[in-house]
């Protein structure tokens, strides 16, 4: 008996020794474990010692705290159905499936007979797999790190050694905890890298297709989404329309895109929920959404996910739309951060689209304006000898880049000829830029011509591009250049000489390629002599002068001009073309036309408006026409300046001293009120003269 008890005692000692060395070996191996792969090798080696042909699976508790997924496994020496194995490995089993919860609640390993559990009616695919593999008995042991369950081990074995199994499992649990913490750190690092990449990619987003590429790539990689849709709120503020989704995805399926997507309404319960929440909302298609909606069930089938993550897109308080994603592994805070960036990008894309639309509109308008300008060119009227000479000069100079100086009385058509020169030149596809040097206070001319930087002077609240810069590679028409203040003349001369400029208050030099056409009704040579115009600037401008004859010196054109204006104004007010009687034409030809073609144009315009029958028989000209009155007899001996002075006084008398507005001198003379004021100052016209009678 003693002998027998000694034998038992010795066996126990041997077993204990065996246990100890087994656990010691295992511990030694575990010290080198760093990754899930290392852990698999060590666990395989140890469990094979316990049951050489057996299989096992380690399951970890998922982040949701309610399900478990396979973490490590080994099928042992058994044959199995690969499809069934794949299904079991992919499935998330509820913790409370009737077997696993019992293991997690137990302090000791539990043994299960596979067949008996199946007969009890447990509908668990892993039991089917074990039966398929020929595993009869499975032992389940909880994996605990301290008091926390982190998973469990299922092992196919017939005999169990509780101390060994517990020893192994407590070490596996610690290693798993460390590895999972490491994996978590790596995952966060990868997420951060992705987020950084996303942030830098999204700042470059300009178009819808840029946005599509950046978002679909990121959502899929970060959240494992299969379907993601970006909805935008319509202008009606009620309908949310699909704006973007991953088209690539639909190239891989039979389903057409329009079968899977539909508009949402902001008043639908789940949509309201999304906008009311500051966080992304998780919706279960079966529970929260009307799964009866065919398109939604198509989305579910295509993606294989039953859950939708929805997050609002907002810009401040303004609702922009929302992101809708079918996927798993979605982290709320990350999705929220991404949505904030998508919101900014969406509003940039929309603003860009609007800019492009406006740009297109501007281009169309520009094109229209250019056509109008070309039309103006076609409409130079007058075939008399004096104008023939002007046309010859235009054709000689137009194609060169030479500066042109147009000289002639007011209303002789200097601006029209400037346009003609521009439209015959190689610069014709660009707009000719015009500056009226007389219409602007001296203090503003400089910034008008050269532009200014923000803050260059009081009131310069924004940077402004000057006319010179606008006219780069085109033509700049300096109208009434003789009125330019002396200090601006110096700056203009510098730009013409050096072909570069700086904005007022600016430091950068801007290179220019501008063709200059200047015009004046002053006698510039006399202005130079009088010290009002710089001689060096005069020589710079006077490269190719073209003199436009006054209308009284080309009476042969009066009939064609009158006919042209009669047709033009009759058409514009929808009348049949008004004609001239022979008497009326004689009146026009006899008149001196101090206001030249402009005066004729305005006279005809007024007469067409007032005409009550289709024939104008008489004009009411400012004075008796012809060279019969004293004033007009005298006029042929007067200087240009004297004629101009006299005419302004006459017009002012007629208007009762009114300059601007309807019936004012500016309207009759066809020049801006500012110009009249400056001419009055220059010509020394006083109130007494026009209020005299
Ligand atoms: N030959 C012409 N054929 C048709 N219209 C003309 C002709 N000459 C001038 N006009 C018209 O007369 C008006 C005055 O012409 P424009 O403005 O070119 O004159 P200007 O010499 O530049 O005058 P200002 O010196 O006062 O600026 C414009 O409406 C223009 O279209």
XYZ file of C-alpha atoms and ligand atoms in Angstrom:
724
model
C 0.000 0.000 0.000
C 2.873 2.199 0.983
C 4.607 1.107 -2.187
C 1.482 2.059 -4.189
C 1.040 5.451 -2.515
C 4.735 6.165 -3.133
C 4.219 5.354 -6.811
C 1.270 7.816 -6.945
C 3.289 10.362 -5.043
C 6.228 9.936 -7.430
C 3.930 10.293 -10.472
C 2.470 13.442 -9.012
C 5.989 14.812 -8.484
C 6.867 13.890 -12.048
C 3.691 15.523 -13.354
C 4.390 18.645 -11.365
C 7.954 18.689 -12.712
C 6.607 18.241 -16.191
C 4.074 21.072 -15.727
C 6.766 23.347 -14.360
C 9.195 22.776 -17.213
C 6.370 23.076 -19.748
C 5.325 26.445 -18.341
C 8.928 27.547 -18.000
C 9.586 26.771 -21.679
C 6.392 28.565 -22.623
C 7.311 31.613 -20.525
C 10.759 31.716 -22.115
C 9.248 31.578 -25.590
C 6.699 34.258 -24.685
C 9.367 36.767 -23.670
C 10.363 37.112 -27.337
C 6.774 37.636 -28.547
C 6.256 41.097 -30.131
C 3.550 40.565 -32.714
C 0.473 38.517 -33.452
C 2.614 36.339 -35.779
C 5.174 35.673 -32.985
C 2.323 34.785 -30.639
C 0.896 32.328 -33.181
C 4.224 30.478 -33.399
C 4.638 30.151 -29.615
C 1.007 29.169 -28.988
C 1.078 26.607 -31.838
C 4.214 25.014 -30.378
C 2.802 24.803 -26.859
C -0.661 23.565 -27.779
C 0.773 20.954 -30.136
C 2.635 19.511 -27.130
C -0.686 19.164 -25.310
C -2.533 17.681 -28.302
C -0.386 17.112 -31.416
C -3.326 16.833 -33.853
C -5.721 19.252 -32.180
C -6.864 22.617 -33.431
C -7.676 25.816 -31.596
C -9.054 29.300 -32.021
C -8.415 32.388 -29.911
C -11.193 34.964 -30.097
C -10.897 38.546 -28.968
C -13.683 40.732 -27.641
C -14.392 43.456 -30.196
C -14.478 47.208 -29.504
C -18.286 47.114 -29.450
C -17.985 44.986 -26.251
C -20.793 42.734 -27.522
C -19.185 40.485 -30.121
C -16.113 38.368 -30.598
C -13.956 37.753 -33.663
C -11.230 35.220 -34.443
C -7.773 36.502 -33.485
C -5.564 33.400 -33.954
C -6.419 29.866 -35.047
C -4.974 26.550 -36.125
C -6.934 23.774 -37.778
C -4.564 21.047 -36.527
C -4.381 17.868 -38.595
C -8.085 17.761 -39.470
C -9.693 18.007 -42.887
C -12.341 20.752 -43.244
C -14.673 22.596 -45.561
C -12.694 25.756 -46.548
C -15.858 27.809 -47.269
C -17.233 27.018 -43.847
C -13.907 27.923 -42.240
C -13.837 31.246 -44.116
C -17.367 32.023 -42.967
C -16.571 31.251 -39.321
C -13.401 33.354 -39.403
C -15.236 36.368 -40.868
C -18.205 36.199 -38.524
C -18.670 38.274 -35.405
C -20.283 36.056 -32.764
C -22.269 37.618 -29.965
C -20.591 37.124 -26.604
C -23.920 36.011 -25.224
C -24.367 33.081 -27.573
C -25.022 30.616 -24.723
C -21.563 29.028 -24.727
C -19.004 31.802 -24.820
C -20.621 33.858 -22.035
C -20.467 30.768 -19.797
C -16.727 30.449 -20.393
C -16.103 34.130 -19.733
C -18.078 33.899 -16.484
C -16.250 30.772 -15.321
C -13.092 30.725 -13.169
C -12.081 27.339 -14.553
C -11.875 25.854 -18.048
C -15.146 24.307 -19.300
C -15.499 21.180 -21.445
C -18.122 20.952 -24.238
C -19.207 17.987 -26.300
C -19.738 19.376 -29.812
C -22.441 16.912 -30.841
C -24.422 17.356 -27.611
C -24.326 21.164 -27.940
C -25.573 20.901 -31.512
C -28.345 18.574 -30.376
C -29.302 21.145 -27.761
C -30.201 23.379 -30.677
C -27.349 25.941 -30.661
C -27.378 27.391 -34.120
C -23.705 28.408 -34.210
C -21.652 27.935 -37.349
C -18.471 27.353 -35.361
C -20.058 24.230 -33.843
C -20.848 23.058 -37.391
C -17.242 23.658 -38.397
C -15.876 21.680 -35.437
C -18.164 18.816 -36.214
C -17.040 19.054 -39.847
C -13.415 18.891 -38.635
C -14.100 15.902 -36.438
C -13.484 17.710 -33.118
C -15.500 15.928 -30.459
C -14.599 17.740 -27.259
C -13.720 21.392 -26.991
C -12.404 23.116 -23.902
C -13.079 26.819 -23.463
C -10.917 29.017 -21.204
C -11.310 32.738 -20.615
C -8.359 34.988 -21.434
C -8.130 37.510 -18.621
C -5.786 40.414 -18.139
C -6.186 41.126 -14.422
C -9.949 41.084 -13.954
C -10.760 42.060 -17.522
C -11.834 39.512 -20.078
C -10.137 40.192 -23.377
C -11.119 36.997 -25.199
C -11.140 33.222 -24.920
C -9.380 30.096 -26.150
C -11.262 27.187 -27.710
C -9.070 24.094 -27.851
C -9.879 20.635 -29.173
C -8.593 18.247 -26.523
C -9.796 15.134 -24.733
C -7.911 15.412 -21.481
C -7.284 18.691 -19.756
C -4.594 19.779 -17.408
C -6.180 22.738 -15.652
C -3.013 24.283 -14.129
C -1.176 24.118 -17.463
C -4.100 25.581 -19.404
C -4.602 28.363 -16.879
C -0.869 29.093 -16.869
C -0.763 29.308 -20.648
C -3.902 31.392 -20.878
C -2.905 34.003 -18.337
C 0.322 34.582 -20.326
C -1.514 34.616 -23.669
C -3.912 37.224 -22.247
C -1.059 39.498 -21.153
C 0.723 39.138 -24.520
C -2.521 39.707 -26.441
C -3.250 42.837 -24.407
C 0.199 44.225 -25.233
C 0.006 43.301 -28.900
C -3.468 44.800 -29.254
C -2.308 48.002 -27.534
C 0.606 48.124 -29.986
C -1.680 47.417 -32.919
C -3.886 50.224 -31.668
C -0.925 52.611 -31.570
C 0.089 51.616 -35.114
C -3.500 51.999 -36.302
C -3.711 55.464 -34.775
C -0.389 56.407 -36.343
C -1.612 55.189 -39.723
C -4.865 57.120 -39.208
C -2.936 60.250 -38.335
C -0.781 59.878 -41.438
C -3.898 59.413 -43.536
C -5.535 62.433 -41.911
C -2.444 64.549 -42.556
C -2.376 63.381 -46.171
C -6.097 64.082 -46.408
C -5.665 67.587 -44.970
C -2.952 68.467 -47.432
C -4.832 66.861 -50.366
C -8.085 68.592 -49.546
C -6.551 72.062 -49.402
C -5.667 71.633 -53.087
C -9.231 70.683 -54.050
C -10.643 73.043 -56.671
C -13.109 70.981 -58.646
C -15.779 68.407 -57.982
C -13.646 65.662 -59.480
C -10.674 66.595 -57.218
C -13.039 66.329 -54.259
C -14.337 62.971 -55.455
C -10.842 61.500 -55.692
C -9.690 62.791 -52.294
C -12.808 61.844 -50.303
C -13.524 58.411 -51.740
C -9.884 57.353 -51.316
C -9.780 58.512 -47.696
C -13.184 57.253 -46.574
C -12.504 53.829 -47.971
C -9.039 53.539 -46.468
C -9.928 55.004 -43.079
C -13.305 53.454 -42.495
C -13.489 50.462 -44.795
C -16.587 51.907 -46.451
C -18.128 50.327 -49.481
C -20.613 53.048 -50.323
C -20.219 56.679 -49.414
C -22.430 59.449 -50.704
C -22.025 63.188 -50.303
C -25.428 64.865 -50.276
C -25.817 68.601 -50.882
C -28.729 70.686 -49.700
C -30.589 72.141 -52.654
C -31.421 75.856 -52.959
C -34.964 74.966 -51.835
C -33.333 74.194 -48.430
C -35.394 70.977 -48.239
C -34.018 68.463 -50.724
C -30.685 66.746 -50.210
C -29.393 65.563 -53.570
C -26.567 63.052 -54.108
C -23.619 65.188 -55.264
C -20.738 62.727 -55.144
C -20.279 58.992 -54.783
C -17.599 56.566 -55.754
C -18.371 55.803 -59.406
C -15.545 53.276 -59.559
C -17.584 51.061 -57.286
C -20.446 50.916 -59.766
C -18.163 49.904 -62.597
C -17.601 46.658 -60.683
C -21.301 45.825 -60.270
C -24.246 45.162 -62.520
C -26.284 47.792 -60.703
C -26.695 51.190 -62.357
C -25.876 54.208 -60.159
C -29.336 55.674 -60.373
C -30.834 52.457 -59.009
C -28.942 52.840 -55.730
C -29.298 56.567 -54.995
C -32.160 58.839 -54.196
C -32.728 62.311 -52.793
C -33.494 62.787 -49.118
C -35.816 65.259 -47.487
C -34.606 67.405 -44.629
C -37.825 66.695 -42.719
C -37.362 62.910 -42.669
C -36.858 61.686 -39.098
C -33.376 60.232 -39.553
C -32.173 63.267 -41.563
C -33.407 65.589 -38.810
C -31.528 63.437 -36.335
C -28.291 63.930 -38.273
C -28.636 67.724 -38.411
C -29.630 67.973 -34.765
C -26.561 66.038 -33.649
C -23.117 67.590 -33.417
C -21.629 64.091 -33.795
C -21.919 61.515 -36.586
C -25.047 59.376 -36.200
C -25.135 55.605 -36.557
C -28.269 54.268 -38.248
C -29.253 50.631 -38.547
C -30.896 50.051 -41.906
C -33.344 47.490 -40.487
C -34.100 49.287 -37.255
C -33.934 53.033 -38.040
C -34.529 53.292 -41.748
C -37.329 52.143 -43.961
C -35.660 49.043 -45.285
C -38.643 48.809 -47.559
C -37.059 51.530 -49.682
C -35.750 49.546 -52.603
C -32.726 51.764 -53.238
C -31.625 51.483 -49.632
C -31.836 47.708 -49.686
C -29.810 47.774 -52.910
C -27.171 49.826 -51.085
C -27.178 47.287 -48.264
C -26.829 44.349 -50.620
C -24.080 45.986 -52.649
C -22.032 46.981 -49.636
C -22.726 43.992 -47.397
C -23.194 46.430 -44.481
C -26.367 47.057 -42.535
C -25.148 50.199 -40.819
C -25.089 53.756 -42.090
C -22.902 56.428 -40.564
C -24.279 59.875 -41.332
C -22.619 63.168 -40.482
C -23.780 66.715 -41.214
C -21.745 69.099 -43.368
C -21.963 72.634 -42.048
C -20.245 75.942 -42.612
C -20.702 77.804 -39.355
C -24.448 77.645 -38.772
C -25.248 77.073 -42.428
C -26.331 73.536 -43.435
C -24.450 72.376 -46.535
C -25.382 68.709 -46.761
C -24.234 65.427 -45.283
C -21.933 62.467 -45.675
C -23.620 59.068 -45.794
C -21.509 55.929 -45.479
C -22.131 52.206 -45.349
C -19.217 50.577 -43.626
C -17.745 49.392 -40.359
C -14.701 50.453 -38.363
C -15.921 54.046 -38.412
C -14.444 56.281 -35.760
C -16.857 59.095 -34.847
C -14.308 61.794 -33.906
C -12.229 61.143 -37.040
C -15.306 61.235 -39.261
C -16.327 64.486 -37.603
C -12.908 66.034 -38.307
C -13.021 64.856 -41.903
C -16.511 66.261 -42.394
C -15.396 69.698 -41.170
C -12.668 69.705 -43.833
C -15.012 68.347 -46.504
C -17.444 71.184 -45.674
C -14.789 73.824 -46.381
C -13.726 72.035 -49.555
C -17.339 71.730 -50.775
C -17.972 75.424 -50.263
C -14.700 76.201 -52.103
C -15.694 73.951 -54.983
C -19.129 75.585 -55.189
C -17.572 79.063 -55.054
C -15.094 78.026 -57.755
C -17.896 76.705 -59.936
C -19.628 80.054 -59.537
C -16.443 81.940 -60.408
C -16.042 79.821 -63.542
C -19.670 80.507 -64.490
C -19.159 84.244 -63.987
C -15.871 84.132 -65.865
C -17.618 82.445 -68.780
C -20.333 85.088 -68.633
C -17.687 87.837 -68.616
C -15.910 86.251 -71.564
C -19.198 86.191 -73.473
C -19.853 89.812 -72.580
C -16.314 90.728 -73.530
C -16.752 88.980 -76.851
C -20.017 90.869 -77.378
C -18.378 94.191 -76.491
C -15.531 93.519 -78.893
C -18.033 92.811 -81.618
C -19.704 96.097 -80.782
C -16.368 97.878 -80.999
C -15.650 96.296 -84.361
C -19.048 97.504 -85.467
C -18.135 101.047 -84.447
C -15.102 100.818 -86.660
C -17.212 99.761 -89.592
C -19.454 102.731 -88.992
C -17.013 105.550 -89.766
C -18.935 107.597 -92.283
C -17.483 110.024 -94.800
C -15.883 109.428 -98.167
C -14.698 112.978 -98.892
C -11.075 113.812 -99.709
C -10.239 114.953 -96.143
C -11.423 111.667 -94.625
C -9.727 109.636 -97.394
C -6.444 111.140 -96.225
C -7.275 110.092 -92.633
C -7.992 106.512 -93.766
C -4.663 106.383 -95.605
C -2.820 107.470 -92.478
C -4.661 104.866 -90.360
C -3.667 102.087 -92.726
C -0.054 103.286 -92.701
C 0.354 103.438 -88.931
C -2.069 100.869 -87.546
C 0.105 97.773 -87.789
C 3.172 99.415 -86.301
C 3.360 99.977 -82.580
C 3.985 103.691 -83.079
C 2.349 106.208 -80.781
C -0.452 108.053 -82.555
C -1.527 111.596 -81.704
C -5.036 112.505 -82.850
C -5.611 116.212 -83.193
C -8.889 117.934 -83.921
C -11.711 119.937 -82.501
C -14.183 118.411 -80.132
C -16.612 115.971 -81.790
C -14.552 115.410 -84.949
C -14.343 111.668 -84.302
C -10.968 111.304 -82.581
C -12.160 108.425 -80.375
C -13.704 106.683 -83.356
C -10.419 106.909 -85.221
C -8.496 105.669 -82.156
C -10.724 102.559 -82.143
C -10.132 102.147 -85.860
C -6.353 102.226 -85.361
C -6.624 99.670 -82.550
C -8.917 97.370 -84.513
C -6.620 97.421 -87.524
C -3.593 96.544 -85.380
C -2.319 93.150 -84.210
C -3.694 93.989 -80.736
C -7.296 93.931 -81.934
C -8.267 90.815 -79.945
C -7.721 92.693 -76.692
C -9.863 95.506 -75.398
C -8.642 99.048 -76.019
C -8.538 100.835 -72.652
C -9.592 104.458 -72.472
C -8.715 107.155 -69.943
C -10.291 110.556 -70.088
C -7.588 112.813 -68.676
C -9.972 115.758 -68.365
C -12.767 113.989 -66.554
C -10.735 113.258 -63.482
C -9.490 115.381 -60.584
C -5.698 115.774 -60.791
C -5.353 113.934 -57.481
C -6.945 110.772 -58.923
C -5.390 110.607 -62.379
C -2.231 108.993 -61.138
C -3.963 106.135 -59.395
C -6.320 105.794 -62.377
C -3.342 105.422 -64.725
C -0.934 103.426 -62.592
C -3.183 101.823 -59.968
C -2.377 101.760 -56.279
C -1.523 99.355 -53.512
C -3.811 98.921 -50.538
C -3.155 101.661 -47.980
C -1.140 103.771 -50.460
C -3.171 106.806 -49.361
C -6.236 107.583 -47.261
C -9.179 105.851 -48.902
C -7.078 103.259 -50.755
C -8.843 100.410 -48.968
C -8.113 97.888 -51.693
C -5.412 97.313 -54.260
C -6.450 98.731 -57.624
C -5.113 97.867 -61.067
C -4.423 100.955 -63.167
C -5.361 101.553 -66.801
C -1.740 101.052 -67.928
C -1.655 97.569 -66.461
C -5.090 96.785 -67.890
C -3.887 97.875 -71.307
C -0.814 95.646 -71.194
C -0.397 93.961 -74.604
C -3.180 96.174 -75.897
C -3.781 99.875 -76.608
C -4.228 102.724 -74.139
C -6.256 105.663 -75.428
C -5.379 108.851 -73.555
C -8.275 111.125 -74.398
C -7.954 114.874 -73.814
C -4.276 114.405 -72.996
C -3.830 118.215 -73.166
C -5.766 118.501 -69.888
C -3.316 116.354 -67.970
C -1.797 118.022 -64.874
C 1.942 118.751 -65.058
C 2.959 116.352 -62.268
C 1.176 113.473 -63.993
C 2.811 114.424 -67.290
C 6.228 113.704 -65.708
C 5.117 110.242 -64.627
C 3.539 109.507 -67.981
C 6.755 110.511 -69.737
C 8.775 108.163 -67.515
C 6.495 105.228 -68.314
C 6.612 105.970 -72.045
C 10.410 106.147 -71.947
C 11.133 103.207 -69.710
C 8.169 100.996 -70.600
C 7.710 100.033 -66.968
C 5.869 101.412 -63.964
C 5.078 100.975 -60.284
C 1.662 101.197 -58.695
C 1.149 104.190 -56.378
C 2.545 103.068 -53.019
C 4.004 99.917 -54.619
C 7.573 98.676 -54.768
C 7.422 96.174 -57.610
C 8.276 97.298 -61.111
C 5.827 96.110 -63.761
C 7.048 95.702 -67.347
C 4.669 97.090 -69.942
C 3.935 96.557 -73.585
C 1.326 99.208 -74.286
C 0.566 101.039 -77.485
C -0.404 104.661 -76.871
C -2.960 106.621 -78.824
C -3.433 110.125 -77.446
C -5.998 112.699 -78.462
C -6.547 116.358 -77.794
C -8.565 119.258 -79.094
C -5.954 121.716 -77.828
C -3.141 123.158 -79.852
C -0.391 121.263 -78.027
C 2.399 123.323 -79.517
C 0.800 126.466 -78.110
C 0.308 124.678 -74.789
C 4.030 123.835 -74.727
C 4.900 127.471 -75.454
C 2.562 128.627 -72.695
C 4.343 126.231 -70.297
C 1.222 124.160 -69.646
C 2.447 121.045 -71.461
C 5.888 119.456 -71.198
C 7.790 119.695 -74.455
C 9.546 116.309 -73.913
C 6.144 114.628 -73.491
C 4.796 116.427 -76.550
C 7.647 115.033 -78.682
C 7.078 111.563 -77.272
C 3.398 111.716 -78.211
C 3.741 113.491 -81.513
C 5.309 110.489 -83.279
C 2.537 110.045 -85.817
C 0.005 112.868 -85.748
C -3.324 112.564 -87.534
C -5.344 115.766 -87.962
C -9.085 115.326 -88.060
C -10.708 118.051 -90.109
C -13.589 119.992 -88.589
C -16.944 119.254 -90.155
C -17.204 122.716 -91.682
C -14.084 121.862 -93.738
C -15.630 118.698 -95.121
C -19.141 119.670 -95.948
C -19.181 116.959 -98.629
C -19.648 114.400 -95.810
C -22.602 116.161 -94.146
C -25.248 114.491 -96.301
C -23.920 110.954 -95.775
C -23.413 111.584 -92.039
C -26.935 112.998 -91.691
C -28.361 110.004 -93.608
C -26.428 107.611 -91.394
C -27.679 109.219 -88.149
C -31.268 109.468 -89.455
C -31.297 105.720 -90.176
C -29.581 104.884 -86.882
C -31.930 106.877 -84.601
C -35.111 106.056 -86.528
C -34.286 102.383 -86.113
C -33.421 102.728 -82.436
C -36.814 104.193 -81.575
C -38.660 101.902 -83.970
C -39.662 104.511 -86.550
C -39.552 104.196 -90.321
C -36.402 106.007 -91.489
C -37.025 109.744 -91.277
C -35.876 111.667 -94.383
C -34.572 115.208 -94.956
C -36.114 117.783 -97.224
C -33.788 119.599 -99.625
C -34.225 122.752 -97.525
C -33.248 120.970 -94.286
C -30.134 119.523 -95.942
C -29.160 123.001 -97.185
C -29.499 124.274 -93.598
C -27.134 121.583 -92.357
C -24.601 122.288 -95.069
C -24.647 126.000 -94.343
C -24.166 125.698 -90.598
C -20.664 126.029 -89.089
C -20.834 123.065 -86.720
C -18.643 124.200 -83.838
C -19.501 120.917 -82.112
C -18.669 119.000 -85.315
C -20.014 115.487 -85.969
C -21.182 115.129 -82.359
C -23.331 118.231 -82.693
C -24.782 116.945 -85.950
C -25.444 113.571 -84.361
C -27.279 115.102 -81.389
C -29.269 117.470 -83.557
C -30.478 114.591 -85.694
C -31.245 112.443 -82.670
C -33.414 115.184 -81.140
C -35.096 115.896 -84.467
C -35.930 112.221 -85.091
C -37.475 111.929 -81.627
C -39.512 115.108 -82.121
C -40.431 114.464 -85.792
C -44.165 114.049 -86.264
C -43.971 113.144 -89.942
C -41.503 111.080 -91.946
C -39.782 114.123 -93.411
C -37.757 116.766 -91.543
C -38.350 120.023 -93.367
C -36.540 122.478 -91.118
C -33.994 122.457 -88.326
C -33.989 124.880 -85.433
C -30.295 125.535 -85.228
C -28.763 127.612 -82.435
C -28.529 130.717 -84.625
C -29.562 131.661 -88.123
C -27.629 129.288 -90.343
C -25.252 130.236 -93.061
C -22.727 132.988 -93.132
C -25.397 135.652 -92.868
C -25.238 136.644 -89.223
C -22.526 138.856 -87.900
C -21.290 136.230 -85.499
C -20.881 133.601 -88.177
C -19.264 135.962 -90.627
C -16.805 136.715 -87.930
C -16.274 133.069 -87.028
C -14.196 132.248 -90.087
C -11.513 134.584 -88.685
C -11.701 133.319 -85.130
C -9.207 130.970 -83.501
C -10.388 127.524 -82.534
C -10.347 128.485 -78.886
C -12.500 131.538 -79.548
C -15.071 129.492 -81.471
C -15.148 126.942 -78.680
C -15.591 129.707 -76.076
C -18.389 131.362 -77.998
C -20.213 128.102 -78.589
C -20.071 127.054 -74.942
C -21.455 130.479 -73.909
C -24.296 130.157 -76.430
C -25.224 126.696 -75.282
C -25.076 127.725 -71.618
C -27.361 130.663 -72.380
C -29.823 128.307 -74.046
C -29.755 125.973 -71.058
C -30.125 128.792 -68.549
C -26.698 127.947 -67.104
C -27.610 124.296 -66.450
C -24.613 122.013 -67.058
C -25.521 118.441 -66.060
C -28.747 116.464 -66.371
C -31.487 116.433 -69.001
C -31.397 119.491 -71.238
C -28.090 120.619 -69.691
C -25.069 121.902 -71.637
C -23.239 118.604 -71.149
C -26.021 116.755 -72.950
C -26.186 119.227 -75.833
C -22.415 119.422 -76.306
C -22.080 115.705 -75.812
C -19.176 116.000 -73.368
C -19.028 115.272 -69.645
C -20.000 118.040 -67.172
C -16.471 117.914 -65.688
C -14.995 118.700 -69.080
C -17.298 121.711 -69.450
C -16.217 122.979 -66.049
C -12.551 122.584 -66.916
C -13.043 124.222 -70.308
C -14.903 127.118 -68.658
C -12.060 127.611 -66.248
C -9.511 127.407 -69.023
C -11.389 129.729 -71.358
C -12.240 132.122 -68.536
C -16.032 131.927 -69.048
C -17.882 133.742 -66.278
C -21.509 133.462 -65.147
C -22.119 137.035 -66.149
C -21.526 136.075 -69.781
C -24.144 133.388 -70.046
C -26.716 135.016 -67.791
C -26.237 138.303 -69.704
C -29.439 138.169 -71.751
N -16.934 109.855 -89.335
C -17.865 109.555 -88.433
N -18.809 108.673 -88.762
C -19.779 108.353 -87.868
N -19.865 108.891 -86.649
C -18.959 109.776 -86.283
C -17.903 110.157 -87.145
N -17.127 111.035 -86.504
C -17.660 111.223 -85.282
N -18.759 110.448 -85.144
C -19.611 110.377 -83.956
O -19.588 111.610 -83.305
C -19.513 111.472 -81.906
C -18.271 112.161 -81.396
O -17.141 111.485 -81.857
P -15.850 111.285 -80.939
O -16.277 111.071 -79.552
O -15.004 110.258 -81.591
O -15.207 112.713 -81.069
P -13.920 113.308 -80.351
O -13.173 114.024 -81.376
O -13.226 112.221 -79.647
O -14.577 114.299 -79.306
P -13.929 114.929 -77.956
O -12.701 115.678 -78.346
O -15.001 115.834 -77.453
O -13.658 113.768 -77.066
C -19.499 109.994 -81.621
O -20.789 109.552 -81.311
C -19.050 109.394 -82.945
O -19.589 108.107 -83.118
